[in-house]
Coordinates of C-alpha atoms in Angstrom, one line a residue:
Chain A
M1 CA -35.6 -56.5 5.3
I2 CA -37.4 -55.7 8.5
I3 CA -41.1 -56.5 9.2
S4 CA -42.8 -54.6 12.0
V5 CA -46.1 -56.0 13.3
V6 CA -48.6 -53.6 14.9
I7 CA -51.4 -54.9 17.2
P8 CA -53.9 -52.6 18.8
V9 CA -55.1 -54.1 22.1
Y10 CA -58.3 -53.3 24.0
S11 CA -59.6 -56.5 25.6
G12 CA -57.3 -59.3 24.4
A13 CA -55.7 -60.6 27.6
D14 CA -56.9 -64.1 26.9
H15 CA -55.3 -64.1 23.4
L16 CA -52.1 -62.1 23.8
V17 CA -49.8 -64.9 25.0
A18 CA -51.0 -67.2 22.2
L19 CA -50.6 -64.5 19.6
N20 CA -47.1 -63.7 20.8
E21 CA -46.2 -67.4 20.6
A22 CA -47.5 -67.5 17.1
L23 CA -45.4 -64.5 16.2
A24 CA -42.4 -65.9 17.9
R25 CA -42.8 -69.2 15.9
E26 CA -42.9 -67.3 12.6
R27 CA -39.9 -65.2 13.7
Q28 CA -37.9 -68.3 14.5
R29 CA -38.9 -70.1 11.3
W30 CA -37.9 -67.2 9.1
Q31 CA -34.5 -67.1 10.9
T32 CA -34.0 -70.8 10.5
E33 CA -35.0 -70.8 6.8
G34 CA -32.7 -67.8 6.1
A35 CA -35.4 -65.7 4.7
P36 CA -34.4 -62.3 3.4
F37 CA -36.8 -60.7 5.9
E38 CA -37.1 -60.8 9.7
L39 CA -39.7 -60.0 12.2
G40 CA -37.8 -57.0 13.8
E41 CA -40.5 -55.8 16.2
A42 CA -44.0 -56.5 17.4
I43 CA -45.6 -53.3 18.7
F44 CA -48.6 -53.8 21.0
V45 CA -50.6 -50.6 21.4
D46 CA -52.5 -50.7 24.7
D47 CA -55.6 -48.7 24.0
A48 CA -56.5 -48.2 27.6
S49 CA -57.5 -51.9 27.8
I50 CA -60.3 -52.9 30.0
D51 CA -59.0 -56.3 31.2
S52 CA -55.6 -57.5 32.3
S53 CA -54.0 -56.9 28.9
S54 CA -51.6 -54.3 30.4
E55 CA -50.1 -56.8 32.9
V56 CA -49.8 -59.5 30.2
L57 CA -48.1 -57.0 27.9
R58 CA -45.7 -55.8 30.6
D59 CA -44.6 -59.4 31.1
L60 CA -44.1 -59.9 27.4
D61 CA -42.2 -56.7 27.1
E62 CA -39.8 -57.8 29.8
K63 CA -39.3 -61.2 28.3
Y64 CA -38.7 -60.4 24.6
D65 CA -36.5 -57.6 23.3
W66 CA -38.3 -57.5 20.0
I67 CA -41.6 -56.7 21.7
R68 CA -42.6 -53.2 22.4
V69 CA -45.6 -51.8 24.3
V70 CA -47.0 -48.4 23.5
T71 CA -49.6 -47.2 26.1
L72 CA -52.2 -44.7 25.0
A73 CA -53.5 -42.3 27.7
R74 CA -57.1 -43.2 27.1
N75 CA -59.2 -45.3 24.8
F76 CA -58.8 -43.7 21.4
G77 CA -60.2 -46.6 19.3
Q78 CA -58.7 -49.1 16.9
H79 CA -57.8 -46.7 14.1
P80 CA -55.9 -44.2 16.2
A81 CA -54.2 -47.1 18.1
T82 CA -53.1 -48.6 14.8
I83 CA -51.8 -45.2 13.7
A84 CA -49.9 -44.7 16.9
G85 CA -48.3 -48.2 16.5
I86 CA -47.4 -47.5 12.9
L87 CA -45.7 -44.3 13.8
H88 CA -43.4 -46.3 16.1
T89 CA -42.3 -48.7 13.5
S90 CA -39.0 -48.9 11.7
G91 CA -39.8 -51.8 9.3
D92 CA -39.6 -51.9 5.5
W93 CA -43.0 -53.6 5.8
V94 CA -45.7 -53.1 8.4
V95 CA -48.3 -55.7 9.2
T96 CA -51.4 -54.8 11.2
L97 CA -53.5 -57.5 12.8
D98 CA -56.1 -57.9 15.5
E99 CA -55.4 -59.1 19.0
D100 CA -58.0 -61.8 19.0
L101 CA -56.3 -64.5 16.8
Q102 CA -58.8 -63.8 14.1
H103 CA -55.8 -63.1 11.9
D104 CA -53.3 -65.9 11.6
S105 CA -49.7 -64.6 11.8
A106 CA -48.6 -67.5 9.7
A107 CA -50.4 -65.8 6.8
I108 CA -48.1 -62.8 6.8
E109 CA -45.9 -64.6 4.3
S110 CA -48.9 -65.0 1.9
L111 CA -49.4 -61.2 2.0
L112 CA -45.7 -60.6 1.5
K113 CA -45.6 -63.0 -1.5
I114 CA -48.5 -61.1 -3.2
A115 CA -46.7 -57.8 -2.5
A116 CA -43.5 -59.1 -4.0
E117 CA -45.1 -60.6 -7.1
T118 CA -47.3 -57.6 -7.9
N119 CA -45.1 -54.7 -6.5
A120 CA -48.1 -53.8 -4.5
D121 CA -47.8 -51.3 -1.6
I122 CA -50.8 -52.5 0.3
V123 CA -52.1 -56.0 0.5
Y124 CA -55.3 -56.7 2.4
A125 CA -56.4 -60.1 3.7
R126 CA -59.8 -61.0 2.4
P127 CA -61.9 -63.6 4.3
D128 CA -62.3 -66.7 2.1
G129 CA -65.5 -67.6 3.8
S130 CA -67.7 -66.8 6.8
V131 CA -66.0 -64.7 9.4
H132 CA -68.7 -64.0 12.0
G133 CA -71.3 -66.3 10.6
G134 CA -75.0 -65.6 9.9
Y135 CA -76.5 -62.2 9.3
R136 CA -73.4 -60.3 10.4
D137 CA -71.5 -61.5 7.3
V138 CA -74.3 -60.4 5.0
A139 CA -74.5 -57.1 6.8
S140 CA -70.8 -56.6 6.4
R141 CA -70.9 -57.3 2.7
M142 CA -73.8 -55.0 2.2
Y143 CA -72.1 -52.3 4.2
K144 CA -68.9 -52.6 2.1
R145 CA -70.9 -52.4 -1.1
L146 CA -72.7 -49.3 0.1
M147 CA -69.4 -47.7 0.9
V148 CA -67.9 -48.5 -2.5
T149 CA -70.9 -46.8 -4.1
L150 CA -70.7 -43.7 -1.9
T151 CA -66.9 -43.3 -2.2
R152 CA -66.4 -44.7 -5.7
K153 CA -63.3 -46.5 -4.5
T154 CA -63.3 -50.2 -5.3
E155 CA -60.6 -51.0 -2.9
V156 CA -63.0 -50.1 0.0
A157 CA -64.5 -53.6 -0.5
S158 CA -61.1 -55.1 0.5
F159 CA -60.5 -53.0 3.6
N160 CA -59.5 -55.2 6.5
S161 CA -57.5 -54.6 9.7
F162 CA -55.3 -57.5 8.6
R163 CA -53.0 -55.8 6.1
L164 CA -49.5 -55.6 4.9
L165 CA -48.2 -52.1 4.1
R166 CA -45.0 -50.8 2.6
G167 CA -43.3 -49.1 5.6
S168 CA -42.8 -45.7 3.9
V169 CA -46.4 -45.5 2.7
A170 CA -47.7 -46.7 6.1
R171 CA -45.8 -44.1 8.0
A172 CA -46.5 -41.3 5.6
A173 CA -50.3 -41.9 5.7
A174 CA -50.2 -42.3 9.5
S175 CA -48.3 -39.0 9.9
V176 CA -51.0 -37.1 8.0
S177 CA -54.0 -38.9 9.5
G178 CA -56.1 -36.6 11.8
H179 CA -58.5 -37.9 14.3
E180 CA -61.3 -37.9 11.8
T181 CA -59.3 -39.4 8.9
Y182 CA -60.0 -42.9 7.7
Y183 CA -56.5 -44.4 7.6
D184 CA -57.1 -46.7 4.7
I185 CA -58.4 -43.8 2.6
A186 CA -55.3 -41.8 3.6
L187 CA -53.2 -44.7 2.3
G188 CA -54.8 -44.1 -1.1
W189 CA -53.4 -40.5 -1.1
F190 CA -49.9 -42.1 -1.4
T191 CA -50.4 -45.2 -3.6
D192 CA -52.9 -46.9 -5.8
R193 CA -51.3 -50.3 -5.7
F194 CA -53.7 -52.2 -3.6
E195 CA -54.0 -55.9 -3.7
S196 CA -55.9 -58.5 -1.7
V197 CA -55.6 -62.1 -1.0
E198 CA -58.1 -64.6 0.3
L199 CA -57.3 -66.1 3.7
P200 CA -59.2 -68.1 6.2
M201 CA -60.4 -65.9 9.1
T202 CA -62.7 -66.6 12.0
D203 CA -63.9 -64.1 14.6
S204 CA -63.3 -66.4 17.5
R205 CA -64.4 -63.8 20.0
Y206 CA -67.7 -63.4 18.3
A207 CA -68.0 -67.2 17.8
N208 CA -67.4 -67.8 21.5
S209 CA -69.4 -65.0 23.1
A210 CA -71.6 -63.7 20.3
Q211 CA -70.1 -60.3 21.0
S212 CA -68.2 -58.3 18.5
G213 CA -65.9 -55.4 19.0
Y214 CA -68.0 -53.5 16.5
S215 CA -71.4 -52.1 17.6
F216 CA -73.9 -50.6 15.2
T217 CA -73.0 -47.1 16.4
K218 CA -69.3 -47.8 15.8
L219 CA -70.1 -49.0 12.3
L220 CA -72.1 -45.8 11.6
S221 CA -69.2 -43.7 12.8
H222 CA -66.8 -45.7 10.6
A223 CA -69.1 -45.1 7.6
R224 CA -69.2 -41.4 8.3
R225 CA -65.5 -41.1 8.5
L226 CA -65.0 -43.2 5.5
V227 CA -67.3 -41.1 3.3
I228 CA -65.9 -37.8 4.7
S229 CA -62.3 -38.8 4.2
S230 CA -63.1 -40.0 0.6
Q231 CA -62.9 -36.4 -0.7
A232 CA -66.7 -36.5 -0.3
K233 CA -67.8 -37.9 -3.6
A234 CA -71.4 -37.3 -2.3
L235 CA -70.7 -33.6 -2.9
R236 CA -70.4 -34.2 -6.6
A237 CA -73.7 -36.1 -6.5
A238 CA -75.3 -33.1 -4.8
A239 CA -73.9 -30.7 -7.5
L240 CA -75.3 -33.0 -10.1
V241 CA -78.8 -33.0 -8.5
G242 CA -78.6 -29.2 -8.4
L243 CA -77.6 -29.0 -12.0
L244 CA -80.4 -31.4 -12.9
G245 CA -82.9 -29.2 -11.0
V246 CA -81.8 -26.1 -13.0
L247 CA -82.2 -28.0 -16.3
V248 CA -85.6 -29.4 -15.4
A249 CA -86.7 -25.9 -14.4
M250 CA -85.5 -24.4 -17.6
V251 CA -87.3 -27.1 -19.7
F252 CA -90.5 -26.5 -17.8
A253 CA -90.2 -22.7 -18.1
T254 CA -89.6 -23.0 -21.9
R255 CA -92.6 -25.3 -22.2
A256 CA -94.8 -23.0 -20.2
L257 CA -93.7 -20.0 -22.2
L258 CA -94.3 -21.8 -25.5
I259 CA -97.8 -22.9 -24.4
Q260 CA -98.6 -19.4 -23.2
T261 CA -97.4 -17.5 -26.3
L262 CA -98.0 -20.0 -29.2
G263 CA -100.5 -22.4 -27.9
S264 CA -104.2 -21.9 -27.6
S265 CA -104.6 -22.9 -24.0
Q266 CA -103.6 -21.0 -20.8
V267 CA -101.1 -22.2 -18.3
E268 CA -102.9 -22.5 -15.1
G269 CA -101.9 -22.5 -11.4
W270 CA -98.6 -21.4 -9.8
T271 CA -96.4 -22.5 -12.7
S272 CA -94.1 -19.5 -12.6
L273 CA -93.6 -19.8 -8.8
F274 CA -92.8 -23.5 -9.0
V275 CA -90.4 -23.0 -11.9
A276 CA -88.7 -20.2 -10.1
I277 CA -88.4 -22.4 -6.9
L278 CA -87.0 -25.2 -8.9
F279 CA -84.5 -23.0 -10.8
F280 CA -83.2 -21.1 -7.8
G281 CA -83.2 -24.2 -5.6
G282 CA -81.1 -25.9 -8.2
I283 CA -78.7 -22.9 -8.5
T284 CA -78.4 -22.8 -4.7
S285 CA -77.5 -26.6 -4.5
L286 CA -75.0 -26.1 -7.3
I287 CA -73.3 -23.1 -5.6
L288 CA -73.3 -24.9 -2.3
A289 CA -71.7 -28.0 -3.8
V290 CA -69.0 -25.8 -5.5
I291 CA -68.3 -24.1 -2.2
L292 CA -68.1 -27.4 -0.3
E293 CA -65.8 -28.8 -3.0
Y294 CA -63.4 -25.8 -2.4
L295 CA -63.7 -26.5 1.3
T296 CA -62.9 -30.2 0.8
N297 CA -59.8 -29.2 -1.1
V298 CA -58.7 -26.9 1.6
V299 CA -59.3 -29.5 4.3
L300 CA -57.4 -32.2 2.4
H301 CA -54.5 -29.7 1.8
L302 CA -54.5 -29.0 5.5
Q303 CA -54.6 -32.7 6.4
G304 CA -51.5 -33.2 4.3
K305 CA -52.7 -34.9 1.2
P306 CA -49.5 -34.8 -0.8
T307 CA -48.9 -33.3 -4.2
F308 CA -46.6 -36.3 -4.9
F309 CA -44.9 -39.1 -3.1
T310 CA -41.7 -40.9 -4.1
I311 CA -41.2 -44.6 -3.4
D312 CA -38.5 -47.2 -3.6
R313 CA -39.6 -50.7 -4.6
S314 CA -36.2 -51.8 -5.7
E315 CA -35.9 -54.5 -3.0
D316 CA -39.1 -56.3 -4.1
V317 CA -37.0 -58.4 -6.4
I318 CA -35.2 -59.9 -3.5
L319 CA -38.6 -60.9 -2.0
A320 CA -39.8 -62.2 -5.4
E321 CA -36.7 -64.3 -5.8
W322 CA -37.2 -65.8 -2.4
F323 CA -40.8 -66.6 -3.0
R324 CA -40.3 -68.1 -6.5
D325 CA -41.2 -71.8 -6.5
R326 CA -41.9 -71.5 -2.8
D327 CA -45.3 -72.8 -1.7
V328 CA -46.7 -70.4 0.8
R329 CA -50.0 -71.5 2.1
P330 CA -51.8 -69.9 5.0
T331 CA -52.8 -72.3 7.7
T332 CA -56.1 -72.1 9.6
Chain B
M1 CA -13.2 -24.4 27.4
F2 CA -15.4 -23.6 30.3
V3 CA -14.5 -24.3 33.9
L4 CA -17.7 -24.4 36.0
R5 CA -17.3 -24.0 39.7
P6 CA -19.9 -25.0 42.2
N7 CA -21.1 -23.1 45.2
P8 CA -18.3 -23.6 47.7
A9 CA -20.9 -24.6 50.3
T10 CA -21.8 -27.7 48.3
L11 CA -19.8 -30.9 47.8
L12 CA -20.3 -30.8 44.0
P13 CA -17.3 -31.2 41.7
T14 CA -15.7 -28.7 39.5
V15 CA -16.4 -29.3 35.9
A16 CA -13.9 -28.8 33.0
L17 CA -16.1 -28.6 30.0
F18 CA -14.6 -28.9 26.5
G19 CA -16.9 -27.8 23.7
V20 CA -19.8 -25.5 24.1
G21 CA -21.7 -26.2 21.0
L22 CA -25.3 -27.5 21.1
I23 CA -25.0 -30.1 23.9
G24 CA -22.1 -28.4 25.7
S25 CA -24.1 -25.2 26.1
A26 CA -27.1 -27.2 27.3
I27 CA -25.0 -28.9 30.0
S28 CA -23.5 -25.7 31.2
Q29 CA -26.9 -24.0 31.2
H30 CA -28.3 -26.7 33.4
L31 CA -25.3 -26.6 35.8
V32 CA -25.6 -22.8 36.1
R33 CA -29.4 -22.6 36.4
S34 CA -30.1 -25.7 38.4
A35 CA -27.1 -26.3 40.6
G36 CA -25.7 -22.7 41.0
Y37 CA -22.5 -23.2 39.1
R38 CA -20.4 -20.3 38.0
Y39 CA -18.5 -20.5 34.8
S40 CA -15.3 -18.9 33.5
R41 CA -13.8 -19.3 30.1
F42 CA -10.3 -20.5 29.4
P43 CA -8.5 -20.4 26.1
F44 CA -8.1 -23.7 24.3
D45 CA -7.1 -23.3 20.7
W46 CA -8.6 -26.2 18.7
N47 CA -6.5 -25.5 15.7
Q48 CA -3.1 -25.1 17.4
P49 CA -2.0 -28.4 18.9
K50 CA 1.3 -26.9 20.1
S51 CA -0.4 -24.4 22.4
Q52 CA -3.0 -26.8 23.7
S53 CA -0.8 -28.5 26.3
N54 CA 0.2 -25.1 27.7
Q55 CA -3.3 -23.8 27.8
M56 CA -4.4 -27.0 29.5
E57 CA -1.7 -26.6 32.1
Q58 CA -2.9 -23.1 32.8
A59 CA -6.5 -24.3 33.2
M60 CA -5.4 -27.2 35.5
L61 CA -3.4 -24.8 37.7
E62 CA -6.6 -22.7 38.1
I63 CA -8.6 -25.8 38.9
G64 CA -5.9 -27.5 40.9
S65 CA -6.9 -26.5 44.5
R66 CA -10.2 -28.3 44.1
K67 CA -10.3 -31.9 45.1
Q68 CA -13.0 -33.1 42.8
V69 CA -12.8 -32.5 39.1
V70 CA -15.0 -33.9 36.4
F71 CA -14.0 -33.7 32.8
V72 CA -16.6 -33.4 30.1
W73 CA -15.8 -33.7 26.4
A74 CA -18.7 -32.3 24.3
A75 CA -16.5 -31.0 21.5
G76 CA -16.7 -31.8 17.9
S77 CA -17.4 -29.9 14.7
G78 CA -18.4 -31.1 11.3
G79 CA -20.7 -33.9 12.2
F80 CA -21.3 -36.3 9.4
T81 CA -19.3 -34.1 7.0
L82 CA -16.1 -34.2 9.1
T83 CA -13.0 -34.6 7.0
S84 CA -10.1 -36.8 8.0
S85 CA -7.8 -33.8 8.7
A86 CA -10.4 -32.3 11.0
A87 CA -10.9 -35.6 12.7
A88 CA -7.1 -35.9 13.3
A89 CA -7.0 -32.4 14.8
E90 CA -9.9 -33.2 17.1
Q91 CA -8.3 -36.5 18.1
T92 CA -5.1 -34.7 19.0
A93 CA -7.0 -32.2 21.2
F94 CA -8.9 -35.1 22.8
G95 CA -5.6 -36.8 23.6
V96 CA -4.3 -33.6 25.3
V97 CA -7.4 -33.4 27.5
L98 CA -7.3 -37.1 28.3
R99 CA -3.6 -36.9 29.4
A100 CA -4.5 -33.9 31.6
A101 CA -7.3 -35.9 33.2
E102 CA -4.9 -38.8 33.9
R103 CA -2.5 -36.5 35.5
C104 CA -5.3 -35.2 37.7
A105 CA -6.1 -38.7 38.7
Q106 CA -2.6 -39.5 39.8
G107 CA -2.3 -39.8 43.5
Q108 CA -6.0 -39.9 44.0
S109 CA -7.7 -42.9 45.6
A110 CA -10.9 -42.5 43.5
K111 CA -11.0 -42.5 39.7
V112 CA -11.6 -39.2 38.0
P113 CA -14.9 -39.1 36.2
F114 CA -14.6 -38.4 32.5
H115 CA -17.9 -37.8 30.6
L116 CA -17.6 -38.3 26.8
L117 CA -20.2 -37.2 24.4
S118 CA -20.0 -39.8 21.6
S119 CA -22.6 -40.2 18.9
A120 CA -25.2 -42.9 18.3
G121 CA -25.7 -41.6 14.7
G122 CA -22.0 -41.8 13.9
L123 CA -21.6 -45.3 15.5
Y124 CA -24.7 -47.0 14.3
E125 CA -25.4 -45.2 11.0
G126 CA -27.6 -47.3 8.6
Q127 CA -28.8 -49.7 11.3
R128 CA -32.3 -50.0 12.6
L129 CA -33.9 -51.2 15.9
I130 CA -30.6 -50.6 17.7
G131 CA -30.4 -51.9 21.2
P132 CA -27.7 -52.1 23.8
N133 CA -26.1 -55.2 22.2
T134 CA -26.1 -53.9 18.6
P135 CA -22.6 -53.9 17.3
I136 CA -20.9 -50.6 16.4
R137 CA -20.5 -50.1 12.6
P138 CA -19.3 -46.6 11.7
L139 CA -19.6 -45.7 8.1
R140 CA -17.8 -42.3 8.1
E141 CA -14.9 -40.5 9.5
Y142 CA -17.1 -38.9 12.2
G143 CA -18.2 -42.3 13.5
R144 CA -14.7 -43.7 13.4
L145 CA -13.4 -40.7 15.4
K146 CA -16.1 -41.2 18.1
Q147 CA -15.2 -44.9 18.2
A148 CA -11.5 -44.1 18.6
Q149 CA -12.3 -41.6 21.4
E150 CA -14.4 -44.2 23.3
T151 CA -11.6 -46.8 23.0
D152 CA -8.9 -44.3 24.2
L153 CA -11.0 -43.3 27.2
L154 CA -11.8 -46.9 28.2
D155 CA -8.1 -47.6 28.0
C156 CA -7.4 -45.1 30.8
S157 CA -7.6 -47.2 33.9
N158 CA -7.6 -44.3 36.4
L159 CA -10.5 -42.5 34.8
A160 CA -14.2 -43.4 35.4
A161 CA -15.5 -43.4 31.9
R162 CA -19.1 -42.3 31.3
I163 CA -19.9 -42.4 27.6
Y164 CA -23.1 -41.0 26.2
R165 CA -24.3 -41.8 22.7
P166 CA -27.1 -39.3 21.9
T167 CA -29.1 -39.7 18.7
S168 CA -30.1 -36.7 16.5
V169 CA -30.1 -33.9 18.9
Y170 CA -32.0 -30.7 18.1
G171 CA -32.3 -27.3 19.7
L172 CA -31.2 -23.8 19.6
I173 CA -28.4 -21.8 21.0
S174 CA -28.9 -18.1 21.3
S175 CA -25.3 -17.2 20.6
T176 CA -25.1 -18.9 17.2
G177 CA -28.7 -19.1 16.0
A178 CA -29.9 -22.1 14.2
R179 CA -28.3 -25.5 14.5
G180 CA -29.4 -28.8 13.0
L181 CA -32.3 -29.7 10.9
I182 CA -35.2 -28.6 13.0
P183 CA -34.2 -25.0 13.9
T184 CA -33.2 -24.6 10.3
L185 CA -36.7 -25.7 9.2
V186 CA -38.2 -23.3 11.7
S187 CA -35.9 -20.4 10.6
N188 CA -36.4 -21.0 6.9
G189 CA -40.1 -21.5 7.4
L190 CA -40.4 -18.1 9.0
S191 CA -38.4 -16.4 6.4
Q192 CA -40.0 -18.5 3.6
T193 CA -36.6 -19.5 2.2
V194 CA -35.9 -22.9 0.7
T195 CA -34.5 -25.7 2.8
T196 CA -32.4 -28.3 0.9
L197 CA -32.7 -31.8 2.4
F198 CA -29.8 -34.2 2.1
G199 CA -31.8 -37.2 3.2
G200 CA -34.8 -38.9 1.8
R201 CA -38.2 -37.6 3.0
Q202 CA -38.9 -41.1 4.3
T203 CA -35.5 -41.4 6.1
L204 CA -36.1 -42.5 9.6
R205 CA -34.2 -40.9 12.5
D206 CA -34.6 -40.6 16.2
Y207 CA -34.7 -37.0 17.5
V208 CA -34.1 -35.9 21.0
P209 CA -34.4 -32.3 22.3
V210 CA -31.0 -30.9 23.5
G211 CA -32.6 -29.7 26.8
D212 CA -33.4 -33.2 27.8
V213 CA -29.9 -34.4 26.9
G214 CA -28.3 -31.5 28.8
R215 CA -30.4 -32.1 31.9
F216 CA -29.6 -35.8 32.0
I217 CA -25.9 -35.3 31.6
S218 CA -25.7 -32.5 34.1
Q219 CA -27.5 -34.7 36.6
C220 CA -25.0 -37.5 36.0
I221 CA -22.1 -35.0 36.4
Q222 CA -23.4 -34.0 39.8
D223 CA -23.9 -37.5 41.0
P224 CA -20.7 -38.3 43.1
T225 CA -21.6 -42.0 43.5
A226 CA -21.8 -42.8 39.8
A227 CA -19.1 -45.2 38.8
A228 CA -17.9 -46.1 35.3
I229 CA -20.8 -47.7 33.4
S230 CA -21.3 -49.0 29.9
P231 CA -22.1 -46.5 27.2
M232 CA -25.5 -45.1 27.4
I233 CA -27.7 -44.6 24.3
L234 CA -29.8 -41.4 24.6
A235 CA -32.7 -42.0 22.3
S236 CA -36.4 -41.4 22.3
G237 CA -37.1 -44.8 20.8
R238 CA -39.7 -43.2 18.4
P239 CA -38.5 -43.2 14.8
V240 CA -39.7 -40.2 12.8
T241 CA -39.5 -39.6 9.1
L242 CA -38.3 -36.3 7.7
D243 CA -41.8 -35.9 6.2
E244 CA -43.3 -36.1 9.7
V245 CA -40.9 -33.5 11.0
I246 CA -41.8 -31.2 8.1
S247 CA -45.5 -31.8 8.8
I248 CA -45.1 -30.9 12.5
V249 CA -43.1 -27.8 11.8
E250 CA -45.7 -26.7 9.3
Q251 CA -48.4 -27.2 11.8
Q252 CA -46.6 -25.1 14.4
L253 CA -45.7 -22.4 12.0
R254 CA -49.1 -22.6 10.3
R255 CA -47.5 -22.2 7.0
R256 CA -46.1 -24.4 4.3
L257 CA -42.3 -25.0 4.2
L258 CA -40.4 -24.6 1.0
V259 CA -38.3 -27.8 0.6
A260 CA -35.9 -29.0 -2.1
V261 CA -34.2 -32.3 -2.2
G262 CA -30.5 -32.2 -2.7
P263 CA -28.0 -35.1 -3.1
Q264 CA -28.9 -38.0 -0.8
T265 CA -25.7 -37.9 1.3
N266 CA -27.4 -38.4 4.6
A267 CA -30.2 -40.8 3.8
H268 CA -29.4 -43.8 6.1
N269 CA -32.1 -44.9 8.5
I270 CA -31.1 -44.9 12.2
T271 CA -33.7 -46.1 14.7
F272 CA -33.6 -47.5 18.2
R273 CA -35.6 -50.0 20.2
G274 CA -37.8 -48.7 23.0
G275 CA -36.3 -48.9 26.4
T276 CA -32.8 -48.6 25.1
S277 CA -32.0 -45.5 27.0
P278 CA -30.9 -45.5 30.7
E279 CA -33.3 -45.0 33.6
G280 CA -33.9 -41.3 34.3
F281 CA -33.6 -40.2 30.7
S282 CA -36.9 -39.1 29.3
T283 CA -37.6 -36.9 26.3
A284 CA -40.4 -34.6 25.1
D285 CA -42.3 -35.7 22.1
M286 CA -41.6 -34.1 18.7
T287 CA -44.5 -31.7 18.7
T288 CA -43.6 -30.3 22.1
G289 CA -39.9 -30.2 21.2
I290 CA -40.5 -28.3 18.0
R291 CA -42.9 -26.0 19.7
L292 CA -40.1 -25.3 22.2
V293 CA -37.6 -24.5 19.5
Y294 CA -40.1 -22.2 17.8
N295 CA -41.0 -20.3 21.0
Q296 CA -37.3 -20.1 22.0
W297 CA -36.6 -18.7 18.5
L298 CA -39.1 -16.0 19.0
Q299 CA -38.3 -15.2 22.6
Q300 CA -34.6 -14.9 22.1
G301 CA -35.2 -12.4 19.4
V302 CA -33.0 -14.3 16.9
W303 CA -35.7 -13.9 14.4
R304 CA -35.8 -10.2 14.9
Q305 CA -32.0 -9.9 14.7
R306 CA -32.0 -11.8 11.5
F307 CA -34.9 -10.0 10.0
P308 CA -34.8 -6.4 11.4
H309 CA -37.3 -5.0 8.9
A310 CA -40.0 -7.6 9.7
G311 CA -43.0 -6.4 11.7

């Protein structure tokens, strides 16, 4: 079984050699232990890096035949870089991790073990404690909770750039991902077997420099793509609000009519006007939501959301057999 | 067979080309268009081994006055579905050509270049991340034939062997219409007929456009300094699933393809490491390659010939 590792690179010159050494250690260890899987390739995607990463990668590429460098024409961002890398893989399993040593390559086995035991197609690493420290961790948790509410997808809470993906699912989702598609949401078009495992993680770059790769604007952009890619559940909420408006208008209209015809008192003010506004406003919202729902379906169809997807999990038993009684503990 | 003669004012060699299928046609087109070669056709009966030697003699007499001759073997039919009897017939014909090349080399100080179109798919079927040191492991008759041809050629000490192992080559020839998976998908997509796939939709392959292969080999043929070198893998290094190919074709055609899945007789993955191909060989990406096939299809009027009632 071949494992492909994909690493998008933007400003990681200081970490790349150490990361490569860590991967080489794992590769060697698996070979020595006779594991039924091998690290076949590590694909570094140079996302128009702003430091000396390109030079470091060139050296690594010349030195190791299992390392491959894919150079993007300009800075496309982490998601497109990851997709580009995945589309160059040949592995049965694909691991994506960050360049900055936040993700321990020794933990790949932990992800693989969970996949083998549960027949999962996607396994996310979940930080077992503080990653960035302080308010950023709180903000990150709140952000994820908000996204779960908006998208109604519980797996969103586990989304992490350190993930293990079944190769066929990874490539299928990557091949249909457009520039505005949220890759992890696209994965959900092909499988619902998501798992996650707690692992120690530390954002060393943030810890050392108090600077994160994610600015507030980037986070907002992420949130927008995530909600839009999620078949826009918000649309259904809008339709519901519209429907509610129509119902309220009808209740008020009935009440006003009853008071006017049967009751003793007169209905005063602009009752009919307000009821009409509420009614037609609700109808308009409802119709708009229906139209947008159609539009969403058309867009998803064009994006390549599949009608069905076949998968072969028959080799998971080999992995499960290997991991049985084997103590796999991630290191820090 | 084709004999391609260069402009007499140049020092370029005469080319004896065997097999004008997909790659052979691309090579001859490049030689004609880029280097001013002129071609003439000579009979070479693939199914009549007895007449092959005589036909070869005739062709060699025609070529004989030229000092420099280059042999190119781009023949082969059947591909992965090649039967053992067809393989034996092809090997016989290959032997006739090889002997003719050896005779041509007799009395010459320099070795006679012999370019052999082998097959990476046939030799490495079922292997992934193939590099220059990956061992050959043919699984079918087709791969075993290519392996035998390579061995036979390398055994000829007076020939300068240049062996090319292209991966899944795709493209279009005007004379015969669609060839290979991608032109078939384009053709069937336009006519909205069902394409039956004999590989899994997630089967990984490495596709290279025939134009890039033809250009590279024709440049090698024209290089008088090139000596015998180790076999060259001609791959893009970018694995592509069948699903992705279908998706790109659909985007280019702006319509959905009708696809059925047949028996999985061709479902092995075959992928290559980046940087495996020789210097000077570069390929267009899949989107560009498929767009080229589509445009070529429309320009050559093949579509109109096949569907005369279409608007």
